[in-house]
mmCIF file of C-alpha atoms in Angstrom:
data_model
loop_
_atom_site.group_PDB
_atom_site.id
_atom_site.type_symbol
_atom_site.label_atom_id
_atom_site.label_comp_id
_atom_site.label_asym_id
_atom_site.label_seq_id
_atom_site.Cartn_x
_atom_site.Cartn_y
_atom_site.Cartn_z
ATOM 1 C CA MET A 1 33.447 -40.064 19.174
ATOM 2 C CA PHE A 2 36.453 -38.865 20.867
ATOM 3 C CA TYR A 3 38.111 -35.939 22.329
ATOM 4 C CA ASN A 4 35.503 -37.296 24.000
ATOM 5 C CA ILE A 5 36.458 -40.622 22.158
ATOM 6 C CA LYS A 6 33.867 -43.116 22.427
ATOM 7 C CA ILE A 7 33.906 -46.626 21.065
ATOM 8 C CA ASN A 8 30.078 -46.391 20.297
ATOM 9 C CA ASP A 9 30.837 -43.721 17.728
ATOM 10 C CA MET A 10 33.570 -46.130 16.350
ATOM 11 C CA LYS A 11 30.880 -48.665 16.227
ATOM 12 C CA LYS A 12 28.619 -46.464 14.275
ATOM 13 C CA PHE A 13 31.457 -45.912 11.939
ATOM 14 C CA LEU A 14 32.095 -49.689 11.174
ATOM 15 C CA GLN A 15 28.293 -50.089 10.748
ATOM 16 C CA ILE A 16 28.390 -47.342 8.142
ATOM 17 C CA ILE A 17 31.157 -48.995 6.407
ATOM 18 C CA CYS A 18 28.901 -52.262 6.336
ATOM 19 C CA LEU A 19 25.844 -50.348 4.805
ATOM 20 C CA ILE A 20 26.544 -49.960 1.032
ATOM 21 C CA VAL A 21 25.435 -50.574 -2.440
ATOM 22 C CA LEU A 22 23.083 -53.071 -4.159
ATOM 23 C CA THR A 23 20.319 -53.354 -6.758
ATOM 24 C CA GLY A 24 17.099 -55.134 -5.912
ATOM 25 C CA THR A 25 15.539 -58.122 -8.053
ATOM 26 C CA PHE A 26 12.385 -60.355 -7.598
ATOM 27 C CA SER A 27 13.155 -62.745 -10.134
ATOM 28 C CA THR A 28 15.493 -64.939 -7.877
ATOM 29 C CA LEU A 29 14.233 -64.847 -4.161
ATOM 30 C CA LYS A 30 14.993 -67.199 -1.681
ATOM 31 C CA ALA A 31 18.379 -68.179 -2.701
ATOM 32 C CA GLN A 32 21.332 -68.660 -0.351
ATOM 33 C CA ILE A 33 24.237 -66.317 -1.472
ATOM 34 C CA THR A 34 27.837 -65.973 -0.932
ATOM 35 C CA VAL A 35 29.095 -62.614 -0.126
ATOM 36 C CA ASP A 36 32.533 -61.914 -1.517
ATOM 37 C CA GLU A 37 35.058 -59.236 -1.983
ATOM 38 C CA PHE A 38 33.486 -57.795 -4.933
ATOM 39 C CA ASP A 39 30.416 -56.990 -3.133
ATOM 40 C CA MET A 40 32.124 -54.722 -0.820
ATOM 41 C CA PRO A 41 32.491 -50.994 -1.488
ATOM 42 C CA GLU A 42 35.018 -49.703 -4.454
ATOM 43 C CA ILE A 43 37.061 -46.549 -4.940
ATOM 44 C CA ASN A 44 34.638 -43.414 -5.882
ATOM 45 C CA ASP A 45 31.622 -45.358 -4.270
ATOM 46 C CA LEU A 46 29.000 -43.012 -2.893
ATOM 47 C CA PHE A 47 26.042 -44.084 -0.768
ATOM 48 C CA LEU A 48 23.030 -42.627 0.788
ATOM 49 C CA TYR A 49 21.426 -43.971 4.016
ATOM 50 C CA ALA A 50 17.974 -43.106 5.307
ATOM 51 C CA ASN A 51 17.803 -43.187 9.335
ATOM 52 C CA ASP A 52 15.010 -43.657 11.420
ATOM 53 C CA ASN A 53 14.618 -41.493 14.465
ATOM 54 C CA THR A 54 11.139 -42.130 15.243
ATOM 55 C CA THR A 55 10.563 -45.855 15.323
ATOM 56 C CA ILE A 56 13.597 -46.470 17.793
ATOM 57 C CA THR A 57 12.155 -44.132 20.426
ATOM 58 C CA ASP A 58 9.117 -46.330 20.995
ATOM 59 C CA THR A 59 10.182 -49.855 20.857
ATOM 60 C CA THR A 60 10.347 -52.315 23.554
ATOM 61 C CA LEU A 61 12.116 -55.766 23.857
ATOM 62 C CA LEU A 62 9.058 -57.741 22.270
ATOM 63 C CA ASP A 63 8.625 -54.974 19.465
ATOM 64 C CA SER A 64 12.456 -55.103 18.785
ATOM 65 C CA LEU A 65 12.264 -58.947 18.548
ATOM 66 C CA GLU A 66 9.443 -58.754 16.154
ATOM 67 C CA LEU A 67 10.757 -55.968 13.837
ATOM 68 C CA ILE A 68 14.138 -57.596 13.503
ATOM 69 C CA GLY A 69 12.734 -61.401 12.586
ATOM 70 C CA ASN A 70 14.315 -64.633 13.475
ATOM 71 C CA ALA A 71 17.373 -66.391 12.176
ATOM 72 C CA GLY A 72 17.608 -69.474 10.384
ATOM 73 C CA GLU A 73 17.474 -70.546 6.700
ATOM 74 C CA ASN A 74 15.085 -69.652 4.002
ATOM 75 C CA GLN A 75 13.869 -66.296 6.015
ATOM 76 C CA THR A 76 11.806 -63.321 5.053
ATOM 77 C CA TRP A 77 12.506 -60.188 6.968
ATOM 78 C CA ASP A 78 10.516 -57.386 6.622
ATOM 79 C CA LEU A 79 12.179 -54.155 7.523
ATOM 80 C CA THR A 80 9.946 -51.681 5.467
ATOM 81 C CA TRP A 81 9.122 -50.193 9.166
ATOM 82 C CA ILE A 82 12.221 -48.213 8.986
ATOM 83 C CA LYS A 83 11.525 -44.764 8.475
ATOM 84 C CA ASN A 84 13.626 -42.141 6.204
ATOM 85 C CA ASP A 85 13.718 -39.325 8.764
ATOM 86 C CA VAL A 86 17.441 -37.984 7.875
ATOM 87 C CA ILE A 87 19.576 -38.904 4.986
ATOM 88 C CA ASP A 88 23.548 -39.035 5.620
ATOM 89 C CA SER A 89 25.936 -40.371 3.111
ATOM 90 C CA SER A 90 29.333 -42.208 2.820
ATOM 91 C CA TYR A 91 31.889 -41.792 0.002
ATOM 92 C CA PHE A 92 35.067 -44.167 -0.526
ATOM 93 C CA PHE A 93 38.267 -42.858 -2.260
ATOM 94 C CA ASP A 94 41.967 -43.903 -2.982
ATOM 95 C CA PRO A 95 44.089 -43.735 0.578
ATOM 96 C CA ALA A 96 47.052 -42.856 -1.562
ATOM 97 C CA THR A 97 45.887 -39.371 -2.158
ATOM 98 C CA THR A 98 45.525 -38.515 1.436
ATOM 99 C CA PRO A 99 48.219 -36.976 3.669
ATOM 100 C CA ASP A 100 48.647 -39.645 6.517
ATOM 101 C CA PHE A 101 48.787 -42.569 3.887
ATOM 102 C CA ASP A 102 52.091 -43.535 5.400
ATOM 103 C CA GLN A 103 50.862 -44.463 8.592
ATOM 104 C CA PHE A 104 48.465 -47.135 6.908
ATOM 105 C CA PRO A 105 50.596 -48.113 3.656
ATOM 106 C CA THR A 106 48.651 -51.119 3.277
ATOM 107 C CA ALA A 107 45.058 -49.743 2.846
ATOM 108 C CA ASN A 108 43.469 -49.849 -0.284
ATOM 109 C CA LEU A 109 40.340 -47.943 0.608
ATOM 110 C CA ALA A 110 39.723 -44.888 2.651
ATOM 111 C CA THR A 111 36.758 -42.875 3.664
ATOM 112 C CA THR A 112 35.688 -40.122 5.948
ATOM 113 C CA SER A 113 33.864 -40.022 9.284
ATOM 114 C CA SER A 114 32.515 -37.067 11.218
ATOM 115 C CA ASP A 115 33.431 -39.338 14.373
ATOM 116 C CA MET A 116 36.560 -40.987 13.611
ATOM 117 C CA GLY A 117 37.999 -38.300 11.161
ATOM 118 C CA MET A 118 40.159 -40.049 8.173
ATOM 119 C CA VAL A 119 39.720 -43.887 8.135
ATOM 120 C CA TYR A 120 41.833 -46.485 6.462
ATOM 121 C CA LEU A 121 40.406 -49.782 5.270
ATOM 122 C CA LEU A 122 42.119 -53.122 3.667
ATOM 123 C CA LYS A 123 39.995 -55.262 1.336
ATOM 124 C CA ASN A 124 40.882 -58.320 0.013
ATOM 125 C CA SER A 125 39.614 -61.829 -0.679
ATOM 126 C CA THR A 126 39.526 -63.065 3.029
ATOM 127 C CA LYS A 127 38.128 -59.979 5.013
ATOM 128 C CA ILE A 128 37.544 -56.256 5.053
ATOM 129 C CA GLU A 129 39.150 -54.573 7.724
ATOM 130 C CA VAL A 130 39.282 -51.045 9.557
ATOM 131 C CA LEU A 131 43.230 -50.504 9.877
ATOM 132 C CA GLY A 132 43.018 -47.489 11.685
ATOM 133 C CA ALA A 133 41.975 -43.705 11.439
ATOM 134 C CA ILE A 134 43.562 -40.032 11.853
ATOM 135 C CA VAL A 135 41.229 -38.750 14.714
ATOM 136 C CA PRO A 136 40.824 -34.944 15.010
ATOM 137 C CA THR A 137 40.353 -33.786 18.623
ATOM 138 C CA GLU A 138 40.901 -30.672 20.587
ATOM 139 C CA PHE A 139 44.262 -31.857 21.496
ATOM 140 C CA GLY A 140 45.445 -32.356 17.786
ATOM 141 C CA SER A 141 45.213 -35.111 15.469
ATOM 142 C CA MET A 142 45.976 -38.590 16.818
ATOM 143 C CA THR A 143 46.723 -41.907 14.925
ATOM 144 C CA ALA A 144 44.529 -44.983 16.010
ATOM 145 C CA HIS A 145 45.530 -48.183 14.832
ATOM 146 C CA LEU A 146 42.259 -50.282 15.132
ATOM 147 C CA ASN A 147 43.021 -53.716 12.777
ATOM 148 C CA GLN A 148 39.468 -54.632 13.489
ATOM 149 C CA THR A 149 37.685 -57.119 10.799
ATOM 150 C CA ILE A 150 34.157 -56.058 9.570
ATOM 151 C CA LEU A 151 33.267 -59.148 7.793
ATOM 152 C CA THR A 152 35.346 -62.440 7.060
ATOM 153 C CA LEU A 153 35.131 -63.204 3.240
ATOM 154 C CA PRO A 154 33.771 -65.247 1.440
ATOM 155 C CA ASN A 155 30.537 -65.119 3.882
ATOM 156 C CA ASN A 156 28.171 -67.743 4.020
ATOM 157 C CA TYR A 157 25.408 -69.162 6.302
ATOM 158 C CA GLN A 158 27.099 -69.931 9.892
ATOM 159 C CA SER A 159 30.369 -68.271 9.009
ATOM 160 C CA GLN A 160 31.707 -66.477 12.212
ATOM 161 C CA HIS A 161 34.692 -64.821 13.784
ATOM 162 C CA GLN A 162 35.848 -63.050 16.799
ATOM 163 C CA ASP A 163 38.211 -59.898 16.904
ATOM 164 C CA THR A 164 39.304 -57.314 19.556
ATOM 165 C CA SER A 165 40.295 -53.797 18.838
ATOM 166 C CA VAL A 166 41.698 -51.216 21.163
ATOM 167 C CA ILE A 167 41.959 -47.427 20.983
ATOM 168 C CA ASP A 168 44.808 -46.286 23.335
ATOM 169 C CA PHE A 169 45.535 -42.364 23.549
ATOM 170 C CA THR A 170 47.632 -40.513 26.096
ATOM 171 C CA PHE A 171 47.967 -36.730 25.583
ATOM 172 C CA TYR A 172 48.861 -33.649 27.566
ATOM 173 C CA PHE A 173 45.989 -32.022 29.579
ATOM 174 C CA GLY A 174 47.356 -29.500 32.158
ATOM 175 C CA GLN A 175 44.229 -28.685 34.149
ATOM 176 C CA GLN A 176 42.654 -29.436 37.408
ATOM 177 C CA ILE A 177 39.916 -31.952 38.029
ATOM 178 C CA GLU A 178 38.089 -32.004 41.243
ATOM 179 C CA GLY A 179 41.134 -29.988 43.002
ATOM 180 C CA MET A 180 44.013 -32.338 41.348
ATOM 181 C CA GLN A 181 46.350 -31.218 38.975
ATOM 182 C CA VAL A 182 46.299 -33.580 35.954
ATOM 183 C CA ASP A 183 49.169 -33.262 33.595
ATOM 184 C CA SER A 184 48.088 -35.844 31.421
ATOM 185 C CA LEU A 185 44.841 -38.058 30.344
ATOM 186 C CA ARG A 186 44.975 -41.424 29.001
ATOM 187 C CA PHE A 187 41.880 -43.035 27.243
ATOM 188 C CA LYS A 188 41.567 -46.563 26.219
ATOM 189 C CA SER A 189 38.860 -48.579 24.915
ATOM 190 C CA THR A 190 38.546 -52.180 23.993
ATOM 191 C CA ASN A 191 36.003 -53.493 21.685
ATOM 192 C CA PHE A 192 35.302 -57.207 22.045
ATOM 193 C CA ILE A 193 33.590 -58.799 18.948
ATOM 194 C CA SER A 194 31.868 -61.984 18.219
ATOM 195 C CA SER A 195 30.191 -61.878 14.687
ATOM 196 C CA LEU A 196 27.795 -65.032 13.342
ATOM 197 C CA THR A 197 26.123 -65.054 10.129
ATOM 198 C CA ASP A 198 22.992 -66.416 11.380
ATOM 199 C CA GLY A 199 20.366 -66.459 8.811
ATOM 200 C CA TRP A 200 19.782 -66.145 5.012
ATOM 201 C CA GLY A 201 16.461 -65.541 2.836
ATOM 202 C CA THR A 202 14.910 -62.274 1.477
ATOM 203 C CA VAL A 203 14.930 -58.738 3.134
ATOM 204 C CA THR A 204 12.643 -55.886 2.004
ATOM 205 C CA THR A 205 13.159 -52.432 2.763
ATOM 206 C CA PRO A 206 11.458 -49.251 1.839
ATOM 207 C CA HIS A 207 13.628 -49.199 -1.259
ATOM 208 C CA TYR A 208 14.736 -52.660 -1.892
ATOM 209 C CA THR A 209 13.937 -56.407 -2.030
ATOM 210 C CA ASP A 210 16.733 -59.007 -2.223
ATOM 211 C CA ASN A 211 18.652 -62.156 -1.301
ATOM 212 C CA VAL A 212 20.674 -61.640 1.899
ATOM 213 C CA LEU A 213 22.795 -62.882 4.550
ATOM 214 C CA ARG A 214 22.041 -61.791 7.976
ATOM 215 C CA VAL A 215 25.032 -61.096 10.186
ATOM 216 C CA LYS A 216 24.722 -60.984 14.026
ATOM 217 C CA GLU A 217 27.331 -58.913 15.707
ATOM 218 C CA ASN A 218 27.786 -58.930 19.464
ATOM 219 C CA THR A 219 29.767 -55.949 20.940
ATOM 220 C CA ILE A 220 31.080 -55.638 24.438
ATOM 221 C CA THR A 221 32.968 -52.520 25.165
ATOM 222 C CA VAL A 222 35.293 -51.554 27.905
ATOM 223 C CA ASP A 223 36.099 -47.672 28.587
ATOM 224 C CA THR A 224 38.667 -46.671 31.011
ATOM 225 C CA THR A 225 39.955 -43.276 31.564
ATOM 226 C CA TRP A 226 43.123 -42.262 33.851
ATOM 227 C CA GLY A 227 44.828 -38.833 34.633
ATOM 228 C CA TYR A 228 48.307 -38.559 35.589
ATOM 229 C CA ILE A 229 48.131 -36.475 38.892
ATOM 230 C CA ILE A 230 51.210 -34.355 40.158
ATOM 231 C CA ILE A 231 51.140 -33.841 43.993
ATOM 232 C CA VAL A 232 54.769 -32.786 44.287
ATOM 233 C CA PRO A 233 56.820 -32.522 40.989
ATOM 234 C CA ASP A 234 59.051 -34.712 40.256
ATOM 235 C CA ILE A 235 58.543 -36.564 43.658
ATOM 236 C CA VAL A 236 54.722 -37.556 44.021
ATOM 237 C CA GLU A 237 53.323 -38.230 40.647
ATOM 238 C CA TYR A 238 51.533 -41.203 39.351
ATOM 239 C CA TRP A 239 48.485 -42.637 37.431
ATOM 240 C CA ILE A 240 45.044 -42.944 38.661
ATOM 241 C CA ALA A 241 41.701 -44.472 37.221
ATOM 242 C CA PHE A 242 39.039 -42.053 36.771
ATOM 243 C CA GLU A 243 36.277 -44.079 35.294
ATOM 244 C CA THR A 244 35.659 -47.444 33.621
ATOM 245 C CA LYS A 245 32.512 -48.049 31.627
ATOM 246 C CA ILE A 246 31.359 -51.601 30.418
ATOM 247 C CA ASP A 247 28.611 -51.698 27.761
ATOM 248 C CA SER A 248 27.045 -54.108 25.185
ATOM 249 C CA SER A 249 25.220 -53.991 21.897
ATOM 250 C CA ILE A 250 24.003 -56.217 19.187
ATOM 251 C CA THR A 251 23.984 -55.236 15.457
ATOM 252 C CA TYR A 252 22.093 -56.976 12.646
ATOM 253 C CA SER A 253 23.061 -56.196 9.245
ATOM 254 C CA TRP A 254 21.543 -57.755 6.014
ATOM 255 C CA PHE A 255 24.164 -58.215 3.181
ATOM 256 C CA PRO A 256 23.285 -58.478 -0.453
ATOM 257 C CA LYS A 257 25.082 -59.430 -3.703
ATOM 258 C CA LEU A 258 26.020 -57.061 -6.542
ATOM 259 C CA MET A 259 28.747 -54.614 -5.556
ATOM 260 C CA GLY A 260 27.203 -53.890 -1.908
ATOM 261 C CA SER A 261 27.263 -54.602 1.530
ATOM 262 C CA ALA A 262 24.318 -54.150 3.976
ATOM 263 C CA LEU A 263 20.679 -53.356 2.678
ATOM 264 C CA ALA A 264 19.911 -52.695 6.202
ATOM 265 C CA ASP A 265 21.499 -52.157 9.784
ATOM 266 C CA VAL A 266 19.853 -52.359 12.889
ATOM 267 C CA THR A 267 21.426 -51.964 16.508
ATOM 268 C CA VAL A 268 19.978 -53.201 19.656
ATOM 269 C CA LYS A 269 21.036 -51.864 23.061
ATOM 270 C CA HIS A 270 19.673 -52.975 26.613
ATOM 271 C CA ASP A 271 16.850 -54.714 24.557
ATOM 272 C CA THR A 272 15.890 -51.621 22.642
ATOM 273 C CA ILE A 273 16.503 -50.749 19.111
ATOM 274 C CA THR A 274 18.842 -47.782 18.944
ATOM 275 C CA GLU A 275 19.718 -47.290 15.585
ATOM 276 C CA ALA A 276 18.049 -48.301 12.265
ATOM 277 C CA LYS A 277 18.918 -47.274 8.582
ATOM 278 C CA PHE A 278 18.392 -48.627 5.088
ATOM 279 C CA LEU A 279 20.435 -48.044 1.987
ATOM 280 C CA ALA A 280 18.431 -45.395 -0.010
ATOM 281 C CA ASP A 281 17.722 -45.299 -3.760
ATOM 282 C CA THR A 282 18.482 -41.768 -5.004
ATOM 283 C CA ASN A 283 15.608 -42.072 -7.437
ATOM 284 C CA LEU A 284 13.195 -42.695 -4.655
ATOM 285 C CA LEU A 285 14.345 -39.869 -2.230
ATOM 286 C CA ASN A 286 12.626 -36.966 -1.134
ATOM 287 C CA ILE A 287 15.682 -34.584 -0.503
ATOM 288 C CA ASN A 288 13.851 -32.250 1.527
ATOM 289 C CA LYS A 289 14.009 -34.962 4.248
ATOM 290 C CA LEU A 290 17.615 -33.863 4.767
ATOM 291 C CA ASN A 291 17.282 -33.195 8.418
ATOM 292 C CA TYR A 292 15.252 -30.013 7.969
ATOM 293 C CA ASP A 293 13.849 -30.486 11.401
ATOM 294 C CA LYS A 294 17.254 -29.214 12.936
ATOM 295 C CA PHE A 295 18.385 -25.677 12.820
ATOM 296 C CA ILE A 296 20.723 -26.515 10.192
ATOM 297 C CA SER A 297 21.436 -29.274 7.693
ATOM 298 C CA ILE A 298 24.437 -29.560 5.559
ATOM 299 C CA TYR A 299 24.340 -32.085 2.442
ATOM 300 C CA PRO A 300 26.233 -33.883 1.432
ATOM 301 C CA ASN A 301 28.761 -34.589 4.011
ATOM 302 C CA PRO A 302 31.421 -35.838 3.224
ATOM 303 C CA ALA A 303 31.472 -33.018 0.450
ATOM 304 C CA ASN A 304 33.910 -32.536 -2.473
ATOM 305 C CA ASN A 305 33.203 -29.794 -4.525
ATOM 306 C CA PHE A 306 30.034 -27.752 -3.170
ATOM 307 C CA ILE A 307 27.677 -28.209 0.008
ATOM 308 C CA THR A 308 23.944 -27.419 0.280
ATOM 309 C CA ILE A 309 23.027 -25.853 3.764
ATOM 310 C CA LEU A 310 19.626 -25.634 4.675
ATOM 311 C CA THR A 311 18.512 -23.554 7.512
ATOM 312 C CA THR A 312 15.252 -22.625 9.523
ATOM 313 C CA GLU A 313 15.934 -18.979 9.717
ATOM 314 C CA ASN A 314 17.162 -16.117 7.377
ATOM 315 C CA ASN A 315 20.247 -14.171 8.115
ATOM 316 C CA CYS A 316 22.337 -16.586 9.864
ATOM 317 C CA LYS A 317 26.176 -16.634 10.057
ATOM 318 C CA LEU A 318 28.235 -19.592 9.168
ATOM 319 C CA GLU A 319 31.535 -19.850 10.089
ATOM 320 C CA ILE A 320 34.191 -22.771 9.110
ATOM 321 C CA TYR A 321 37.332 -23.705 10.709
ATOM 322 C CA ASN A 322 40.338 -26.161 9.622
ATOM 323 C CA ILE A 323 41.574 -28.739 12.374
ATOM 324 C CA THR A 324 44.344 -25.788 13.265
ATOM 325 C CA GLY A 325 41.642 -23.274 14.143
ATOM 326 C CA GLN A 326 42.145 -21.077 10.957
ATOM 327 C CA LYS A 327 38.778 -19.591 9.687
ATOM 328 C CA CYS A 328 38.069 -20.713 6.336
ATOM 329 C CA ILE A 329 34.477 -19.348 5.514
ATOM 330 C CA ASP A 330 32.453 -16.543 7.277
ATOM 331 C CA ALA A 331 29.268 -16.302 5.315
ATOM 332 C CA VAL A 332 25.654 -15.133 5.711
ATOM 333 C CA LEU A 333 22.953 -17.507 5.327
ATOM 334 C CA ASP A 334 19.545 -17.718 4.107
ATOM 335 C CA ASN A 335 17.121 -20.787 3.982
ATOM 336 C CA ILE A 336 18.909 -22.361 1.057
ATOM 337 C CA ASN A 337 22.366 -21.985 0.426
ATOM 338 C CA ASN A 338 25.138 -23.466 -1.967
ATOM 339 C CA ILE A 339 28.839 -23.020 -0.885
ATOM 340 C CA ASP A 340 31.874 -23.734 -2.753
ATOM 341 C CA VAL A 341 34.432 -25.795 -0.972
ATOM 342 C CA GLN A 342 36.422 -27.037 -3.850
ATOM 343 C CA ASN A 343 39.484 -25.130 -2.667
ATOM 344 C CA PHE A 344 39.354 -26.868 0.748
ATOM 345 C CA LYS A 345 42.293 -29.544 1.559
ATOM 346 C CA THR A 346 40.885 -33.066 2.170
ATOM 347 C CA GLY A 347 40.119 -33.186 5.918
ATOM 348 C CA ILE A 348 37.918 -32.485 8.631
ATOM 349 C CA TYR A 349 36.615 -29.359 9.262
ATOM 350 C CA ILE A 350 34.473 -27.543 12.044
ATOM 351 C CA TYR A 351 31.514 -25.342 11.545
ATOM 352 C CA LYS A 352 29.691 -22.950 13.883
ATOM 353 C CA VAL A 353 26.288 -21.292 12.966
ATOM 354 C CA PHE A 354 24.812 -18.140 14.712
ATOM 355 C CA ASP A 355 21.416 -16.815 14.680
ATOM 356 C CA SER A 356 20.352 -13.320 13.806
ATOM 357 C CA ASP A 357 21.264 -12.448 17.600
ATOM 358 C CA ASN A 358 25.007 -13.817 17.264
ATOM 359 C CA THR A 359 24.021 -16.635 19.391
ATOM 360 C CA ILE A 360 25.660 -20.115 18.581
ATOM 361 C CA LYS A 361 22.867 -22.449 17.719
ATOM 362 C CA GLU A 362 24.893 -25.236 16.262
ATOM 363 C CA THR A 363 28.417 -26.697 15.524
ATOM 364 C CA GLY A 364 29.491 -29.670 13.933
ATOM 365 C CA LYS A 365 32.046 -31.549 11.702
ATOM 366 C CA LEU A 366 32.279 -31.308 8.126
ATOM 367 C CA ASN A 367 34.268 -33.992 6.045
ATOM 368 C CA ILE A 368 35.986 -32.880 2.614
ATOM 369 C CA ILE A 369 37.567 -35.414 0.378
ATOM 370 C CA HIS A 370 38.973 -34.748 -2.966
#
């Protein structure tokens, strides 16, 4: 979400960070809990998430309110409506093993995001916080210092916090926009966050039932883009604002105990559910659901040693490039393929898939971690 850098993608990533591990139990239902640092992700944790692409296209305001449920004490939330349309994953590892650790030396946890690149986090007894990220763009890698608190700890019913995070990039552009010579572009995105733990009770998802706290997070984002215009070099040069956008969203997350984070995560934007996902139990997953409706599906992503690639056609071609543009893989694909990536360095890679007529069908980002 940038390069085209968009705060919504950052928000998605922050939601994913919150959507992690737990185990269901029916023996201690309807007990108020406290979520602490031991319920957050650990190094070497790998989590799978089921994403709903169907229900969210048909919801209205009344539907959204009914599906999300009420705030308050001793609540029962039924989230079994969230469908398992597409599976994705998130892996957490030691930030000291990454090449840019010196940019975030206080980080004690790291992960990768297809939108944000390498992301650095701080987890302690008072909070879990995104310190920042190394963001790959078509103009090169950029360092974003965010310092955005995801959750205050320990967290109880009625816990609340406010926070602001800023992404501010300036980079050389050297092209014309609407007849104006634009030397540089500046992008600034500000996230105003207000979080309230507005309920406790029991949640049921397609894979789990457990005691939880529900956290409601309101986010207002302001995105502004400027261009540095050169009319007469060294004489008439100035910054001009191209565009400012203001948007808002509400995300509900259901946090359990037992070494995890949210069992489920639902985002509402303009009175409509725009995202819904739940933590998946690997024993209950149908791996054939790995986004096979797309021309290509790559799993897992992030990856470590091997990736499995599913395509809807035979005789496709796969090309994978590193961030500098160097081609790392050039392979012919059948419907099901296993590709060895264990010799790839940790980082973000770009893949391109061509059909049998050599037409590009899909491009995307592949995250490699070791």
